[in-house]
CSV table of C-alpha atoms in Angstrom, one decimal:
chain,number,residue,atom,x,y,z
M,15,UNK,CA,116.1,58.0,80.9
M,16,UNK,CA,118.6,60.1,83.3
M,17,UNK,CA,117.4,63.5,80.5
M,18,UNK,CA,114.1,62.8,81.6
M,19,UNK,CA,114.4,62.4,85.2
M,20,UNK,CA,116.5,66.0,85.3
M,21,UNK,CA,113.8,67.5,83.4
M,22,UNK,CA,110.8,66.5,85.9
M,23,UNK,CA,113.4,67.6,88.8
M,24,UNK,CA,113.9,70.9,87.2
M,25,UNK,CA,110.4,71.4,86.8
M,26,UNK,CA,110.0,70.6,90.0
M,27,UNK,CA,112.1,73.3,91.1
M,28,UNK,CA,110.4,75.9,89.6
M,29,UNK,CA,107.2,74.9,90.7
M,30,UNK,CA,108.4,74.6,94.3
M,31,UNK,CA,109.3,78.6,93.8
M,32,UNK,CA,106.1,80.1,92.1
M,33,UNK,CA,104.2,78.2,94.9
M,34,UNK,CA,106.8,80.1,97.6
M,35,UNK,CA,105.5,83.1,95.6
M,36,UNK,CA,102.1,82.7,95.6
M,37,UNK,CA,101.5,81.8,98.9
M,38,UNK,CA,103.3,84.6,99.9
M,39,UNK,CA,101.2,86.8,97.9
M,40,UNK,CA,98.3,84.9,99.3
M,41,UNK,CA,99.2,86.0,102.8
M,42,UNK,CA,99.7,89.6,101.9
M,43,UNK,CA,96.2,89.9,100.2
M,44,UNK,CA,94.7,88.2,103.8
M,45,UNK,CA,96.6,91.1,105.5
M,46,UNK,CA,95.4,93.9,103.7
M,47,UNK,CA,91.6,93.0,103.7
M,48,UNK,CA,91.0,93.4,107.4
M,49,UNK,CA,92.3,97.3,106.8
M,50,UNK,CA,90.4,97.4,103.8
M,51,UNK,CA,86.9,95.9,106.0
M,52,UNK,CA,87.9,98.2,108.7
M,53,UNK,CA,87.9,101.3,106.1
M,54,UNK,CA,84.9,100.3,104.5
M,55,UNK,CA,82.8,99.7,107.6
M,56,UNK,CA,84.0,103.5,108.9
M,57,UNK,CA,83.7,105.7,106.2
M,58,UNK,CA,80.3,103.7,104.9
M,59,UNK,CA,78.1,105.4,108.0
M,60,UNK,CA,79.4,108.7,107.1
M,61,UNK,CA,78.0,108.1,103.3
M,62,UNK,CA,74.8,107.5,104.2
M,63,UNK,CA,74.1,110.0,106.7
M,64,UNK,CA,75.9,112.6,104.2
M,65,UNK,CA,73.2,111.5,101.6
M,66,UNK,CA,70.5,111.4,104.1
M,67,UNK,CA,71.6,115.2,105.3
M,68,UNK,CA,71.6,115.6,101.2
M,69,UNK,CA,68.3,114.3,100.6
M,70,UNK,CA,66.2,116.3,103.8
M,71,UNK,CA,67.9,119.3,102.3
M,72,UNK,CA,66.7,118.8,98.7
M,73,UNK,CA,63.4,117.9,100.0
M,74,UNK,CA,62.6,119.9,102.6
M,75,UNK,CA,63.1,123.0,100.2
M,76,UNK,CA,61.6,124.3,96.7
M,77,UNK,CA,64.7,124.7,95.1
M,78,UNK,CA,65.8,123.5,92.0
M,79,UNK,CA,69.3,122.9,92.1
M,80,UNK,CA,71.8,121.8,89.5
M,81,UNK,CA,72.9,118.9,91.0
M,82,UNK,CA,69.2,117.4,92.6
M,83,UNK,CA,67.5,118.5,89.6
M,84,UNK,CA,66.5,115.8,86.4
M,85,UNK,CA,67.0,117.1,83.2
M,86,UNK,CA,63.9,117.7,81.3
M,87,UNK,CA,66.1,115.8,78.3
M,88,UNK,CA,69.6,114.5,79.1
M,89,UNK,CA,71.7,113.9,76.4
M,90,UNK,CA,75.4,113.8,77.8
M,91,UNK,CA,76.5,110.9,81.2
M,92,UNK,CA,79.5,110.4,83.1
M,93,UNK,CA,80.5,106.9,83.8
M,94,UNK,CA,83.4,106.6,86.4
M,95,UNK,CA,85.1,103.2,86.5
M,96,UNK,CA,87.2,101.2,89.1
M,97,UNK,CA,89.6,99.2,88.4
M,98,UNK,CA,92.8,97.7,89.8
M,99,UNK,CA,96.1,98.8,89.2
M,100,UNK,CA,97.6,95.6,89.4
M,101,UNK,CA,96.6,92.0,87.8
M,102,UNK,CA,96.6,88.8,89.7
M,103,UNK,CA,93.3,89.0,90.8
M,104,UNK,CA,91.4,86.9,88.8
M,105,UNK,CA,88.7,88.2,86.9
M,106,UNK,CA,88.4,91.3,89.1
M,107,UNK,CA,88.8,94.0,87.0
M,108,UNK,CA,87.3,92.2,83.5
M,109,UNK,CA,84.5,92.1,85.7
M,110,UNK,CA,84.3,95.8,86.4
M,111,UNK,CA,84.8,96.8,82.8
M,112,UNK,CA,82.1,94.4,81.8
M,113,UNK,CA,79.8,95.8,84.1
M,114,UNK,CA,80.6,99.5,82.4
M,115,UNK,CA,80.1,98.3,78.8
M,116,UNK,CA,76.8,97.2,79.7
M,117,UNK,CA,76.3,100.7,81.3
M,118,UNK,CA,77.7,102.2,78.5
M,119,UNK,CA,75.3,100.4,75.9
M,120,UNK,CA,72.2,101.2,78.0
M,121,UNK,CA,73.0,104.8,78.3
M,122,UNK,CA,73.9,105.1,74.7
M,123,UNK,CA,70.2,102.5,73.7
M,124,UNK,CA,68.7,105.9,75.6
M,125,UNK,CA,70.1,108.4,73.5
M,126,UNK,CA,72.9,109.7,75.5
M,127,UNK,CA,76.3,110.6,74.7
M,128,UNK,CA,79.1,108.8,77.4
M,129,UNK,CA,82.2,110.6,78.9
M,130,UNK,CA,84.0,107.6,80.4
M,131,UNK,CA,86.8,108.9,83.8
M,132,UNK,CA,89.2,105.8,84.8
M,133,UNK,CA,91.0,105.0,88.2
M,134,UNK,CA,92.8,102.2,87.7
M,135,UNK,CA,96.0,101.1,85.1
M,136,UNK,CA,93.9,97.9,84.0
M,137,UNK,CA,90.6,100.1,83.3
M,138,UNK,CA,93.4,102.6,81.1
M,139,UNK,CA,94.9,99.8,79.2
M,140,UNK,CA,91.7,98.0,78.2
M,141,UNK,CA,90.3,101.6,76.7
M,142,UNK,CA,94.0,102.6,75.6
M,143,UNK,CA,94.5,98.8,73.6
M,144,UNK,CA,91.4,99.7,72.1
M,145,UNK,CA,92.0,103.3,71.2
M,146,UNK,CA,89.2,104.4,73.1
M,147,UNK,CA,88.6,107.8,74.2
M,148,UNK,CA,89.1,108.7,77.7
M,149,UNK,CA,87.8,111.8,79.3
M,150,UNK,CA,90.1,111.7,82.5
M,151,UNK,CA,92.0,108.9,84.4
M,152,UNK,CA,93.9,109.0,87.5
M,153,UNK,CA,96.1,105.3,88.5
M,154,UNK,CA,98.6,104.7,91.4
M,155,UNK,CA,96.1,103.9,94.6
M,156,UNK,CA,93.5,101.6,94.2
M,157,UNK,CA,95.3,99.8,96.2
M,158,UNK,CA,95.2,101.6,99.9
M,159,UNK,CA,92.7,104.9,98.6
M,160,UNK,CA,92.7,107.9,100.5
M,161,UNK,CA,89.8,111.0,100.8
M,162,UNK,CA,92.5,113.2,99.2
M,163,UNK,CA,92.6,110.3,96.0
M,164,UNK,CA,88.9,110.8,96.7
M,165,UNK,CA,88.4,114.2,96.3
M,166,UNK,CA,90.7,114.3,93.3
M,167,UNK,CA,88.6,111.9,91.5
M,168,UNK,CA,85.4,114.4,92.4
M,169,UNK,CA,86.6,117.5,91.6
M,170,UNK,CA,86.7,117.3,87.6
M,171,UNK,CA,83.3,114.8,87.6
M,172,UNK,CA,81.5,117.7,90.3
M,173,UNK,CA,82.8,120.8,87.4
M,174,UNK,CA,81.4,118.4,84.5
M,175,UNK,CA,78.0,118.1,86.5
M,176,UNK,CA,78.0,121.6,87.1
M,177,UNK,CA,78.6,122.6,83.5
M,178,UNK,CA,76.4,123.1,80.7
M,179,UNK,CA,76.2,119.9,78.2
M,180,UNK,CA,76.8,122.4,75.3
M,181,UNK,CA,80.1,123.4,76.7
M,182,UNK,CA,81.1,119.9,77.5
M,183,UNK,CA,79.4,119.1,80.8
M,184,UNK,CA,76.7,116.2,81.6
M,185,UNK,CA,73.3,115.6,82.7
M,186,UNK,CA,74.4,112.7,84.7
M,187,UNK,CA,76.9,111.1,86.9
M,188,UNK,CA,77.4,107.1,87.1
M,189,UNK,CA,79.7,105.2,88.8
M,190,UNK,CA,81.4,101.7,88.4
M,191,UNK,CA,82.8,99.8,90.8
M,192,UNK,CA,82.8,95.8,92.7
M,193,UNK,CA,81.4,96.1,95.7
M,194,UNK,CA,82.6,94.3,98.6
M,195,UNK,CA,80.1,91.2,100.1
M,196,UNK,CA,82.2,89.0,102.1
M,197,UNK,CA,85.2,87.5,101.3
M,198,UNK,CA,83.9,85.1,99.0
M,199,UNK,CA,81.7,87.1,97.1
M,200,UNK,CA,81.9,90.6,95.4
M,201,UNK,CA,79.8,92.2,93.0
M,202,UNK,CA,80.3,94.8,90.4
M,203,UNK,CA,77.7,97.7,90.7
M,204,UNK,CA,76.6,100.4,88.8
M,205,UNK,CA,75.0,103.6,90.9
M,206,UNK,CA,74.1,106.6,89.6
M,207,UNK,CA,75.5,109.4,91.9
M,208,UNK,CA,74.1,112.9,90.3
M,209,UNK,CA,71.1,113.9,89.9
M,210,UNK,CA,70.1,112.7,93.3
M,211,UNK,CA,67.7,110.4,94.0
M,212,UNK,CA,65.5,112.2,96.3
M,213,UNK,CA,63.9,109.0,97.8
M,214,UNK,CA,61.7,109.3,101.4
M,215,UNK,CA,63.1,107.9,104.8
M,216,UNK,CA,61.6,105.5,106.5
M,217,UNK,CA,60.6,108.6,109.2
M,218,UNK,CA,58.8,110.9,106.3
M,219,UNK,CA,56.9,107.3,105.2
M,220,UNK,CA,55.7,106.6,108.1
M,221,UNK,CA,54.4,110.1,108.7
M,222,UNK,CA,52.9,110.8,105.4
M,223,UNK,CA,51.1,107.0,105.6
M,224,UNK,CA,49.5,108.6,109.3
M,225,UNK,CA,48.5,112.3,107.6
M,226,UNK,CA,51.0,113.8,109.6
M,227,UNK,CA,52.6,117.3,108.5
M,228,UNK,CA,56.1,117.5,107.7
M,229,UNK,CA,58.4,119.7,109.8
M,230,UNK,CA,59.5,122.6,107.5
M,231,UNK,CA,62.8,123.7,107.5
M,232,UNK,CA,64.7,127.0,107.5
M,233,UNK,CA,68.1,127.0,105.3
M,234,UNK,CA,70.8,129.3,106.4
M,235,UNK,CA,72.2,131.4,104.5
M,236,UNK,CA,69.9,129.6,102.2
M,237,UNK,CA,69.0,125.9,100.6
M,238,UNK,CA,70.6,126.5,97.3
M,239,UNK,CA,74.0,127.9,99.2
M,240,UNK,CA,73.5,124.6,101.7
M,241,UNK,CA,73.4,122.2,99.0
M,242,UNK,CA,76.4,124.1,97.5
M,243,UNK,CA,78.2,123.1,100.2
M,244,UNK,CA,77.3,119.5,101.3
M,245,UNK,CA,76.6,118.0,97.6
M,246,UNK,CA,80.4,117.9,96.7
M,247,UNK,CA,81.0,116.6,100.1
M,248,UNK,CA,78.6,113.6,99.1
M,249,UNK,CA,80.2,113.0,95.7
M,250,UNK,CA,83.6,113.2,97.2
M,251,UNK,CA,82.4,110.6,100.2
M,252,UNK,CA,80.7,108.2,97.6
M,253,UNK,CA,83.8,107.8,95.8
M,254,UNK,CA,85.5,107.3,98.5
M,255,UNK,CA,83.5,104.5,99.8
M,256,UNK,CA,83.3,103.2,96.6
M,257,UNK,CA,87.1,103.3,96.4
M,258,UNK,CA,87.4,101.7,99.6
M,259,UNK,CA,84.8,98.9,98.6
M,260,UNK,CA,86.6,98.0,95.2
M,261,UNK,CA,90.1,97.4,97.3
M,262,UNK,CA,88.7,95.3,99.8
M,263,UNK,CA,87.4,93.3,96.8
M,264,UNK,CA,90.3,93.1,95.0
M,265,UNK,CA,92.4,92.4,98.0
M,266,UNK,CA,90.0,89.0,98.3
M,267,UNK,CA,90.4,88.4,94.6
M,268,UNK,CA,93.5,88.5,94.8
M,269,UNK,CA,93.8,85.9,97.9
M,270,UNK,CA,91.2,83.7,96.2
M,271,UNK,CA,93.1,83.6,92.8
M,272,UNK,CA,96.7,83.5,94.9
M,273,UNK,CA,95.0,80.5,97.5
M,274,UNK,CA,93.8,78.7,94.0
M,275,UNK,CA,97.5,79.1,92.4
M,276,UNK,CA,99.3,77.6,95.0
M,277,UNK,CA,96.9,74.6,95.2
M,278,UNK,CA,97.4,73.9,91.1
M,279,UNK,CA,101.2,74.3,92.1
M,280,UNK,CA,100.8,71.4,94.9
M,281,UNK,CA,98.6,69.4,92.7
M,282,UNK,CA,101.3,70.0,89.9
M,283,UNK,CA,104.2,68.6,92.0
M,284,UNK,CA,102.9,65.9,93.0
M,285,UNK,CA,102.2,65.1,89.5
M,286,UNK,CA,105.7,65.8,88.9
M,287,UNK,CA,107.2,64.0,91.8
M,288,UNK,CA,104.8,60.9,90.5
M,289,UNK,CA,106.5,60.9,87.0
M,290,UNK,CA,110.0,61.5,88.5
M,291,UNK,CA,109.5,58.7,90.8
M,292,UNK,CA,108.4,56.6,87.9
M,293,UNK,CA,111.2,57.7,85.2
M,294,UNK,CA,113.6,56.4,88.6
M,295,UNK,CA,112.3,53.4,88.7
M,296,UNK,CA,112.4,52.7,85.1
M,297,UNK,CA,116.0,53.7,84.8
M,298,UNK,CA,117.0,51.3,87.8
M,299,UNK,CA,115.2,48.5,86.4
M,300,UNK,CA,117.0,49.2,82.9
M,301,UNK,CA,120.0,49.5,84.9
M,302,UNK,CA,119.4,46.1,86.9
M,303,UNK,CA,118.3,44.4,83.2
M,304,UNK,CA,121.4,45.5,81.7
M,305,UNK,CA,123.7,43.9,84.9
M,306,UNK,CA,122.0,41.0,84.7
M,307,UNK,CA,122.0,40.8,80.9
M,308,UNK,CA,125.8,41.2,81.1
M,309,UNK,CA,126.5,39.0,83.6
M,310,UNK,CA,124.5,36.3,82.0
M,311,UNK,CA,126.7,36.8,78.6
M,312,UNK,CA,129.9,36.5,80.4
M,313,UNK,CA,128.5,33.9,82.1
M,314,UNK,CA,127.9,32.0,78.4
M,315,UNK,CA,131.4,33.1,77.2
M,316,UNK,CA,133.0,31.1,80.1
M,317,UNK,CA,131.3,28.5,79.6
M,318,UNK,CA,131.9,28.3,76.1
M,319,UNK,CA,135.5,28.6,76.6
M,320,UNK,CA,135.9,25.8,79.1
């Protein structure tokens, strides 16, 4: 019975320290995710103005450039994928990769061929495990992203757009990552970055549902050199706010799965501490029976030698 009782009080031990762990972790995560929300909420204004500016240049012009224009057949897709670095976040990154197969599938059900670019060790490991082929990867700050991380994501995806699909490049560019709703809830999304969907405003509705003319617009140097210059600015911005988004959502993952282990481990002690209190009691009532049943059996010997 003593065995027994050491056992639940060494379990108890070691509960008592993985909970000290977690909540810890827990803490950390709560930290981070009002940076995260702050960095979100900044550089998410500057995305959609950049992709507005994008959009009136493409459509306020005739010309057909590379990275606005469909492909009359595409054949060859890019699919960039989030994930974390680190685990203990639930089903964060499983989620992510999920949300990429099903990408995958549908872009291959159309007839298109799929280059696949990583950030993320758990993204690299799932494709590595599974001895699939990686175009490109890049790990080590999907933690706390910067527009440098950005921008090194977008260079090789920008030259692959820019390429021709015989020498390797694509027709398309997707990307794959959880956005951030609140801190109970975030969703993994798919968006297709390139070719540009050249969708109206709400300004250019309104005037073309009142028969209004459109202001033209004159491009210096010219459109084409224009949208040279702001459409890698818009790749690099949406990755960046993407990269933002997927932190802040794995820093609440993280807190959620962190908040969830150390209420198991408080649940699980007082399990323990139940049971230990129990083996105790059973050992000092075996301990009483056994006093009593000796002093009642020297008791009889007396007695029997009087």
């Amino acid at each position: 019975m003593g065995a027994k009782l050491r056992v639940y009080k060494r379990r108890i031990r070691s509960v008592t320290a993985t909970k000290k762990i977690t909540k810890a972790m827990e803490m950390i995560a709560a930290s981070r995710i009002v940076k995260a929300q702050r960095q979100v909420a900044a550089s998410t204004p500057y995305a959609s103005e950049l992709t507005r500016a994008v959009t009136a240049v493409a459509t306020g012009s005739n010309t057909k450039h590379a990275l606005t224009t469909e492909a009359d057949n595409p054949t060859r897709a890019a699919v960039l994928l989030i994930t974390s670095d680190r685990g203990l976040a639930g089903g964060y990154s499983s989620n992510a990769i999920k949300a990429a197969e099903q990408l995958t599938e549908r872009l291959k059900a159309e007839g298109k061929e799929v280059d696949t670019y990583i950030v993320g060790r758990k993204g690299v490991s799932y494709y590595g495990f599974r001895e699939r082929k990686v175009t490109d990867s890049w790990t080590g700050f999907t933690d706390s992203p910067t527009y440098a991380d950005a921008k090194a994501v977008a260079g090789p995806l920008i030259a692959a757009v820019q390429q021709d699909t015989a020498e390797g490049g694509v027709d398309e560019l997707h990307i794959v990552y959880t956005e951030f709703v609140s801190m109970m809830t975030q969703t993994p999304v798919d968006d297709r970055l390139l070719p540009l969907s050249l969708e109206k405003t709400a300004e250019e509705a309104e005037a073309s549902s009142k028969g209004e003319i459109l202001p033209l617009f004159d491009f210096e140097p010219s459109a084409e050199d224009v949208l040279d210059a702001l459409l890698p600015r818009y790749v690099e911005s949406r990755i960046y706010n993407a990269l933002l988004q997927a932190a802040a959502s794995k820093h609440a993952a993280t807190r959620r799965a962190m908040k969830s282990a150390t209420d198991n481990a408080e649940e699980l002690i007082k399990s323990l501490s139940r049971l230990a209190n129990a083996a105790r009691q059973a050992e000092i009532t075996q301990e009483i029976s056994e006093i009593v049943g000796g002093a009642s059996a020297l008791a009889d010997a007396t007695a029997g030698s009087d």
